[in-house]
Coordinates of C-alpha atoms in Angstrom, one line a residue:
X264 CA 0.0 0.0 0.0
X265 CA 1.4 3.3 -1.0
X266 CA 1.9 6.1 1.6
X267 CA 0.1 9.3 0.6
X268 CA 2.4 11.8 2.4
X269 CA 5.1 12.7 0.0
X270 CA 8.9 12.5 0.8
X271 CA 10.3 15.9 0.4
X272 CA 13.5 16.5 -1.6
X273 CA 15.7 19.7 -1.6
X274 CA 17.9 20.2 -4.7
X275 CA 21.1 22.1 -4.3
X276 CA 22.2 23.3 -7.7
X277 CA 20.1 23.5 -10.9
X278 CA 22.6 23.6 -13.7
X279 CA 23.1 20.9 -16.3
X280 CA 22.7 18.0 -14.0
X281 CA 20.3 19.6 -11.5
X282 CA 17.8 20.8 -14.1
X283 CA 17.6 17.2 -15.4
X284 CA 17.0 15.8 -12.0
X285 CA 14.2 18.2 -11.5
X286 CA 12.7 17.4 -15.0
X287 CA 12.9 13.7 -14.4
X288 CA 11.3 14.0 -10.9
X289 CA 8.4 15.9 -12.6
X290 CA 7.9 13.9 -15.7
X291 CA 8.3 10.5 -14.1
X292 CA 6.6 11.3 -10.8
X293 CA 4.1 8.4 -11.0
X294 CA 6.7 5.9 -11.8
X295 CA 9.0 7.1 -9.1
X296 CA 6.3 7.0 -6.5
X297 CA 5.4 3.4 -7.5
X298 CA 9.0 2.3 -7.2
X299 CA 9.5 4.0 -3.9
X300 CA 6.2 3.3 -2.3
X301 CA 5.4 7.0 -1.7
X302 CA 5.3 10.2 -3.8
X303 CA 8.4 12.4 -3.9
X304 CA 8.0 16.1 -3.9
X305 CA 10.5 18.7 -5.0
X306 CA 10.4 21.0 -2.0
X307 CA 12.9 23.6 -2.8
X308 CA 15.7 24.4 -5.3
X309 CA 18.8 26.4 -4.2
X310 CA 20.6 28.3 -6.8
X311 CA 23.0 31.3 -7.1
X312 CA 21.1 33.1 -9.9
X313 CA 17.4 33.1 -9.2
X314 CA 16.5 35.2 -12.2
X315 CA 17.7 32.6 -14.7
X316 CA 14.8 30.9 -16.4
X317 CA 14.5 27.2 -15.6
X318 CA 11.9 25.5 -17.7
X319 CA 9.5 23.4 -15.9
X320 CA 10.5 24.5 -12.3
X321 CA 8.0 26.3 -10.1
X322 CA 9.8 29.6 -9.4
X323 CA 8.2 29.7 -6.0
X324 CA 10.5 26.8 -5.0
X325 CA 13.7 28.6 -6.1
X326 CA 15.8 30.2 -3.4
X327 CA 19.3 31.6 -2.9
X328 CA 19.4 30.6 0.7
X329 CA 20.7 27.0 0.5
X330 CA 21.4 26.9 4.3
X331 CA 17.8 27.7 5.2
X332 CA 16.6 25.1 2.8
X333 CA 18.5 22.3 4.3
X334 CA 17.7 23.4 7.8
X335 CA 13.9 23.3 7.3
X336 CA 13.5 20.1 9.3
X337 CA 10.8 18.6 7.0
X338 CA 13.3 17.7 4.2
X339 CA 13.8 14.0 3.8
X340 CA 16.5 14.0 1.2
X341 CA 19.0 16.6 0.0
X342 CA 20.4 16.2 -3.5
X343 CA 23.7 18.1 -3.8
X344 CA 24.9 18.8 -7.4
X345 CA 26.6 22.1 -7.0
X346 CA 30.1 20.6 -6.8
X347 CA 33.3 21.9 -5.2
X348 CA 34.4 21.8 -1.5
X349 CA 32.5 24.7 0.0
X350 CA 29.8 25.4 0.6
X351 CA 28.9 21.9 -0.4
X352 CA 30.6 20.3 2.6
X353 CA 28.9 22.5 5.1
X354 CA 25.6 22.2 3.5
X355 CA 25.7 18.4 3.5
X356 CA 26.8 18.2 7.2
X357 CA 24.0 20.7 8.0
X358 CA 21.5 18.5 6.2
X359 CA 22.5 15.5 8.3
X360 CA 22.2 17.5 11.5
X361 CA 18.7 18.5 10.5
X362 CA 17.5 14.9 9.8
X363 CA 18.0 14.6 6.1
X364 CA 19.8 12.0 4.0
X365 CA 22.1 13.1 1.1
X366 CA 22.5 12.1 -2.5
X367 CA 25.6 13.8 -4.0
X368 CA 27.5 13.8 -7.3
X369 CA 30.5 15.7 -5.7
X370 CA 33.6 13.6 -6.5
X371 CA 36.1 16.3 -5.4
X372 CA 34.4 16.6 -1.9
X373 CA 34.1 12.8 -1.5
X374 CA 37.7 12.1 -2.5
X375 CA 38.9 14.8 0.0
X376 CA 36.6 14.4 2.9
X377 CA 34.6 11.2 2.3
X378 CA 35.5 9.7 5.7
X379 CA 34.3 12.7 7.7
X380 CA 31.1 12.9 5.6
X381 CA 30.4 9.2 6.2
X382 CA 31.0 9.7 10.0
X383 CA 28.5 12.6 10.0
X384 CA 25.9 10.5 8.2
X385 CA 26.4 7.6 10.7
X386 CA 26.2 9.9 13.7
X387 CA 22.8 11.2 12.5
X388 CA 21.5 7.9 11.2
X389 CA 21.3 9.1 7.7
X390 CA 22.2 7.9 4.2
X391 CA 25.1 9.2 2.1
X392 CA 24.8 7.9 -1.6
X393 CA 27.0 9.1 -4.5
X394 CA 26.7 6.8 -7.5
X395 CA 26.8 9.9 -9.8
X396 CA 30.2 10.9 -8.5
X397 CA 32.0 8.4 -10.7
X398 CA 31.4 7.5 -14.3
X399 CA 28.0 9.2 -14.8
X400 CA 25.2 6.8 -15.6
X401 CA 27.4 3.7 -15.3
X402 CA 26.3 1.6 -12.2
X403 CA 29.6 1.1 -10.5
X404 CA 29.7 2.3 -6.9
X405 CA 26.7 0.2 -5.8
X406 CA 28.0 -3.0 -7.5
X407 CA 31.4 -2.5 -5.8
X408 CA 30.1 -1.9 -2.4
X409 CA 27.0 -4.1 -2.5
X410 CA 27.0 -6.7 -5.3
X411 CA 30.7 -7.5 -4.8
X412 CA 30.6 -7.3 -1.0
X413 CA 31.2 -11.0 -0.7
X414 CA 34.1 -11.0 -3.1
X415 CA 37.7 -9.8 -3.0
X416 CA 38.5 -7.1 -5.5
X417 CA 42.1 -7.0 -6.6
X418 CA 42.2 -4.4 -9.3
X419 CA 40.1 -1.6 -10.8
X420 CA 41.3 -0.4 -14.1
X421 CA 39.3 2.3 -16.0
X422 CA 38.6 5.2 -18.3
X423 CA 36.7 7.5 -16.0
X424 CA 36.9 10.8 -17.9
X425 CA 35.1 11.3 -21.2
X426 CA 37.0 14.4 -22.2
X427 CA 40.4 12.8 -22.2
X428 CA 39.1 9.7 -23.9
X429 CA 37.6 11.7 -26.7
X430 CA 41.0 13.6 -27.2
X431 CA 43.1 10.4 -27.2
X432 CA 40.7 8.7 -29.4
X433 CA 40.9 11.5 -32.0
X434 CA 44.6 11.4 -31.8
X435 CA 44.6 7.7 -32.4
X436 CA 42.1 7.4 -35.2
X437 CA 42.8 10.6 -37.1
X438 CA 46.5 11.3 -36.4
X439 CA 45.6 14.7 -34.9
X440 CA 48.0 16.4 -32.5
X441 CA 47.1 17.0 -28.8
X442 CA 46.1 20.6 -29.3
X443 CA 44.0 19.9 -32.4
X444 CA 42.0 17.2 -30.7
X445 CA 41.6 19.4 -27.6
X446 CA 40.2 22.2 -29.7
X447 CA 37.7 19.9 -31.3
X448 CA 36.6 18.5 -27.9
X449 CA 36.1 22.2 -26.7
X450 CA 34.1 23.1 -29.9
X451 CA 31.8 20.0 -29.4
X452 CA 31.3 20.8 -25.7
X453 CA 33.2 17.8 -24.4
X454 CA 35.9 20.0 -22.9
X455 CA 35.5 23.0 -20.6
X456 CA 36.9 26.4 -21.5
X457 CA 39.6 25.6 -18.9
X458 CA 40.2 21.8 -19.4
X459 CA 42.9 21.5 -16.6
X460 CA 40.9 19.3 -14.4
X461 CA 40.3 16.8 -17.1
X462 CA 43.5 16.8 -19.1
X463 CA 45.8 17.0 -16.0
X464 CA 44.1 14.1 -14.4
X465 CA 42.5 15.9 -11.4
X466 CA 39.0 14.6 -12.2
X467 CA 40.1 11.1 -12.8
X468 CA 42.2 11.1 -9.6
X469 CA 39.3 12.1 -7.4
X470 CA 37.3 9.2 -8.9
X471 CA 40.2 6.8 -8.4
X472 CA 40.3 7.7 -4.8
X473 CA 36.6 6.9 -4.3
X474 CA 36.9 3.7 -6.3
X475 CA 39.9 2.5 -4.4
X476 CA 38.4 3.2 -1.0
X477 CA 35.2 1.2 -1.9
X478 CA 37.0 -1.7 -3.6
X479 CA 39.6 -2.3 -0.9
X480 CA 37.7 -1.3 2.2
X481 CA 40.3 1.2 3.1
X482 CA 40.5 5.0 3.3
X483 CA 42.1 6.5 0.2
X484 CA 42.3 10.3 -0.2
X485 CA 42.9 12.4 -3.2
X486 CA 46.4 13.2 -1.9
X487 CA 47.1 9.4 -2.0
X488 CA 46.5 9.2 -5.8
X489 CA 49.5 9.5 -8.1
X490 CA 48.5 11.8 -10.9
X491 CA 50.0 12.5 -14.3
X492 CA 48.4 14.5 -17.1
X493 CA 48.2 13.8 -20.9
X494 CA 49.4 17.0 -22.4
X495 CA 52.7 15.4 -23.3
X496 CA 51.3 12.5 -25.3
X497 CA 52.3 13.0 -29.0
X498 CA 51.5 11.4 -32.4
X499 CA 54.9 9.7 -32.1
X500 CA 53.7 7.9 -29.0
X501 CA 50.7 6.7 -30.8
X502 CA 52.8 5.5 -33.7
X503 CA 55.0 3.5 -31.2
X504 CA 51.9 2.1 -29.5
X505 CA 50.5 0.9 -32.9
X506 CA 53.8 -0.8 -33.6
X507 CA 53.3 -2.8 -30.3
X508 CA 49.6 -3.5 -31.1
X509 CA 48.5 -1.0 -28.5
X510 CA 46.7 2.3 -28.1
X511 CA 46.9 5.0 -25.4
X512 CA 44.3 5.7 -22.8
X513 CA 44.4 7.9 -19.6
X514 CA 43.7 5.2 -17.0
X515 CA 42.7 5.2 -13.4
X516 CA 44.3 2.2 -11.8
X517 CA 43.7 1.0 -8.3
X518 CA 45.4 -2.1 -7.2
X519 CA 45.9 -4.4 -4.3
X520 CA 49.6 -5.5 -3.7
X521 CA 50.4 -9.1 -4.5
X522 CA 50.9 -9.8 -0.8
X523 CA 47.6 -8.0 0.1
X524 CA 49.4 -5.8 2.5
X525 CA 48.9 -2.4 0.7
X526 CA 47.1 -0.7 -2.1
X527 CA 48.0 1.8 -4.7
X528 CA 46.0 4.3 -6.7
X529 CA 47.2 6.2 -9.8
X530 CA 46.1 8.1 -12.9
X531 CA 48.3 8.5 -16.0
X532 CA 48.5 7.8 -19.8
X533 CA 49.3 4.3 -20.6
X534 CA 49.7 2.0 -23.6
X535 CA 47.1 -0.8 -23.5
X536 CA 46.9 -3.8 -25.9
X537 CA 44.3 -3.6 -28.6
X538 CA 43.0 -6.9 -27.4
X539 CA 42.0 -5.5 -24.0
X540 CA 38.3 -4.4 -23.8
X541 CA 39.3 -0.9 -22.7
X542 CA 41.1 -0.3 -25.9
X543 CA 37.9 -0.3 -27.8
X544 CA 36.2 2.4 -25.8
X545 CA 35.7 5.3 -28.1
X546 CA 34.7 9.0 -28.0
X547 CA 33.5 10.4 -24.7
X548 CA 32.5 7.1 -23.2
X549 CA 33.8 5.6 -19.9
X550 CA 34.5 2.1 -19.0
X551 CA 35.8 0.4 -15.8
X552 CA 37.4 -3.1 -15.7
X553 CA 37.1 -4.8 -12.3
X554 CA 39.2 -7.9 -11.4
X555 CA 38.2 -10.0 -8.4
X556 CA 38.8 -13.5 -6.9
X557 CA 35.4 -15.1 -7.3
X558 CA 33.8 -13.0 -10.1
X559 CA 36.9 -12.9 -12.3
X560 CA 36.9 -10.0 -14.7
X561 CA 33.9 -7.6 -15.1
X562 CA 33.5 -4.6 -17.3
X563 CA 31.1 -1.6 -16.8
X564 CA 30.6 0.6 -19.9
X565 CA 28.5 3.6 -20.8
X566 CA 28.2 7.4 -21.0
X567 CA 30.3 8.9 -18.1
X568 CA 29.0 12.5 -18.1
X569 CA 26.3 14.7 -19.3
X570 CA 23.1 16.0 -17.8
X571 CA 20.7 13.1 -18.4
X572 CA 23.1 10.3 -17.7
X573 CA 24.4 11.8 -14.5
X574 CA 20.8 12.6 -13.5
X575 CA 19.9 8.9 -14.0
X576 CA 22.5 7.9 -11.5
X577 CA 21.2 10.6 -9.0
X578 CA 17.7 9.5 -9.4
X579 CA 18.7 5.8 -8.8
X580 CA 20.3 6.9 -5.5
X581 CA 17.2 8.9 -4.7
X582 CA 14.9 6.0 -5.1
X583 CA 17.2 3.9 -2.8
X584 CA 17.4 6.5 -0.1
X585 CA 13.7 7.2 -0.2
X586 CA 13.0 3.4 0.2
X587 CA 15.3 3.4 3.2
X588 CA 13.5 6.4 4.8
X589 CA 10.1 4.6 4.4
X590 CA 11.6 1.4 6.0
X591 CA 13.3 3.3 8.9
X592 CA 16.7 2.0 7.8
X593 CA 19.9 3.2 6.2
X594 CA 22.0 1.6 3.4
X595 CA 25.7 0.7 3.6
X596 CA 28.0 3.3 5.0
X597 CA 31.7 3.5 4.8
X598 CA 33.6 0.3 4.8
X599 CA 37.2 0.9 5.8
X600 CA 37.9 -2.1 8.1
X601 CA 41.1 -3.2 6.3
X602 CA 42.9 0.1 7.0
X603 CA 45.5 -0.9 4.4
X604 CA 48.4 1.5 3.8
X605 CA 48.4 3.3 0.5
X606 CA 51.9 2.9 -1.1
X607 CA 53.6 5.5 -3.3
X608 CA 54.2 5.3 -7.0
X609 CA 57.7 3.9 -6.4
X610 CA 56.2 0.6 -5.3
X611 CA 54.2 0.2 -8.5
X612 CA 55.4 -2.6 -10.8
X613 CA 54.5 -2.5 -14.4
X614 CA 56.0 -2.6 -17.9
X615 CA 57.5 0.5 -19.6
X616 CA 58.0 1.9 -23.1
X617 CA 61.1 4.3 -23.3
X618 CA 62.1 6.3 -26.3
X619 CA 65.6 7.7 -26.2
X620 CA 67.4 10.0 -28.6
X621 CA 71.0 8.7 -28.9
X622 CA 74.1 9.0 -31.0
X623 CA 74.2 6.7 -34.0
X624 CA 77.5 5.0 -33.4
X625 CA 78.7 1.6 -32.3
X626 CA 78.4 0.6 -28.7
X627 CA 75.4 2.8 -27.8
X628 CA 73.0 -0.1 -27.4
X629 CA 75.5 -2.0 -25.2
X630 CA 75.8 1.1 -23.0
X631 CA 72.1 1.5 -22.6
X632 CA 71.6 -2.3 -21.9
X633 CA 74.3 -2.1 -19.2
X634 CA 72.5 0.7 -17.4
X635 CA 69.2 -1.3 -17.5
X636 CA 71.0 -4.3 -16.1
X637 CA 72.7 -2.4 -13.3
X638 CA 69.4 -1.2 -12.1
X639 CA 67.7 -4.5 -12.2
X640 CA 65.3 -3.7 -15.1
X641 CA 64.9 -6.5 -17.6
X642 CA 64.6 -5.5 -21.3
X643 CA 61.9 -7.3 -23.4
X644 CA 62.5 -5.7 -26.8
X645 CA 64.7 -3.0 -28.4
X646 CA 64.3 -1.1 -31.7
X647 CA 66.8 1.3 -33.1
X648 CA 66.6 3.6 -36.1
X649 CA 69.1 6.3 -37.1
X650 CA 70.9 8.2 -39.7
X651 CA 73.3 11.2 -40.0
X652 CA 74.8 10.6 -36.6
X653 CA 71.5 10.6 -34.6
X654 CA 69.3 7.7 -33.7
X655 CA 66.1 6.8 -31.9
X656 CA 66.2 3.9 -29.5
X657 CA 62.9 2.4 -28.2
X658 CA 63.2 0.1 -25.3
X659 CA 60.3 -2.0 -23.9
X660 CA 60.9 -3.5 -20.4
X661 CA 59.6 -6.5 -18.6
X662 CA 57.8 -5.6 -15.4
X663 CA 59.8 -3.4 -13.0
X664 CA 59.2 -1.0 -10.2
X665 CA 58.6 2.6 -10.8
X666 CA 61.5 3.4 -8.4
X667 CA 63.9 1.1 -10.4
X668 CA 62.8 2.6 -13.7
X669 CA 63.3 6.1 -12.3
X670 CA 66.9 5.3 -11.3
X671 CA 67.5 3.7 -14.7
X672 CA 66.3 6.8 -16.6
X673 CA 68.4 9.1 -14.4
X674 CA 71.6 7.0 -15.2
X675 CA 70.6 7.0 -18.9
X676 CA 70.5 10.9 -18.9
X677 CA 74.1 10.8 -17.7
X678 CA 75.5 8.9 -20.6
X679 CA 77.3 11.0 -23.2
X680 CA 75.7 9.0 -26.0
X681 CA 72.1 9.6 -24.8
X682 CA 71.0 12.9 -26.2
X683 CA 67.6 12.9 -24.3
X684 CA 64.6 11.0 -23.2
X685 CA 61.9 11.6 -25.7
X686 CA 59.1 9.8 -23.8
X687 CA 58.3 7.3 -21.1
X688 CA 55.0 5.5 -20.9
X689 CA 53.7 2.6 -18.9
X690 CA 52.2 -0.4 -20.5
X691 CA 49.1 -1.6 -18.7
X692 CA 46.4 -4.2 -19.2
X693 CA 48.5 -7.3 -19.9

């Protein structure tokens, strides 16, 4: 039997995502009520610019006083889609203090202060859900923390930023340079006017922190995530990747150490074999590959951004939280019981593709090979091309630690026959 008194929802932010949330709540009101067991009512919308026309939204609900809205006391769920650290953090904690549960899409805040927010939710017997914070419409967080709760996740490897995937895909398929591909992404609306958060990996790093924390039941903050941007990726890197049967993706990689005693989280460009499922992810799409003991290999794929896809994830959380409210219960909170240490990048072991500019004369290859051997880095393949006294030497290693590779490169730079290190790229997904 359906309850007639509606559950009241406060919406913080009414931009691209927020306006879609409001639209779906209105147009799908009957379906949402049937799924929840009670009607849901949009009780207020907090915005910065109230004069801006918002089609389909009752202007009497619009306010610039977000604090007063979350303090009302009759709000059941607060949906936060304003982003950033403040005032979002204060508004969310205030919502908990006044009896509301929270649905958020705020990856930056959750990556920085997720533990404190979870603690505040638990203290006030409230829910904190955030499926929309990672990979847009793709169901990922709930499967990790609920569907795979009985399994042991060992690795999460994914493309979690559509802008960077669009740019790299264009460079791969058309031969465009980085700036040319970025300009096209901006013209099509895939890239912001200031693309720094995307192309320098900040966006993906925040998502990696969230995924690692859930997958490994340990606290991983944004500062724990190694981050490397993609602005230095060149057409020559793609040419080398193709020769190896690979392409290049900006990957978020979260791993449990082989001995299970620590975890790592990192974001950087990497070569990935064309045979790997992630290699075929095109355009602005996202995909995440999960490896676990019992389930084996799972892949989650779909649109990772945009108003409607992200709103879909928000509404899914809203339905779950509203059901919990009706049942007088809360869903799963933070699971950080393992308290595993987060190792630095130096502990990461993977393969490497190194391109060197060297003198084209006898003995160079032997000198380079000796440096690799002295640092305990085993060489898989070597390719050398040269003329007119200059040469390009491409070395692909077997698996080695980042620390060992770093020492190797430093020693190579000191060789008189090495003119420079043109590029270094990790090889993942093998």
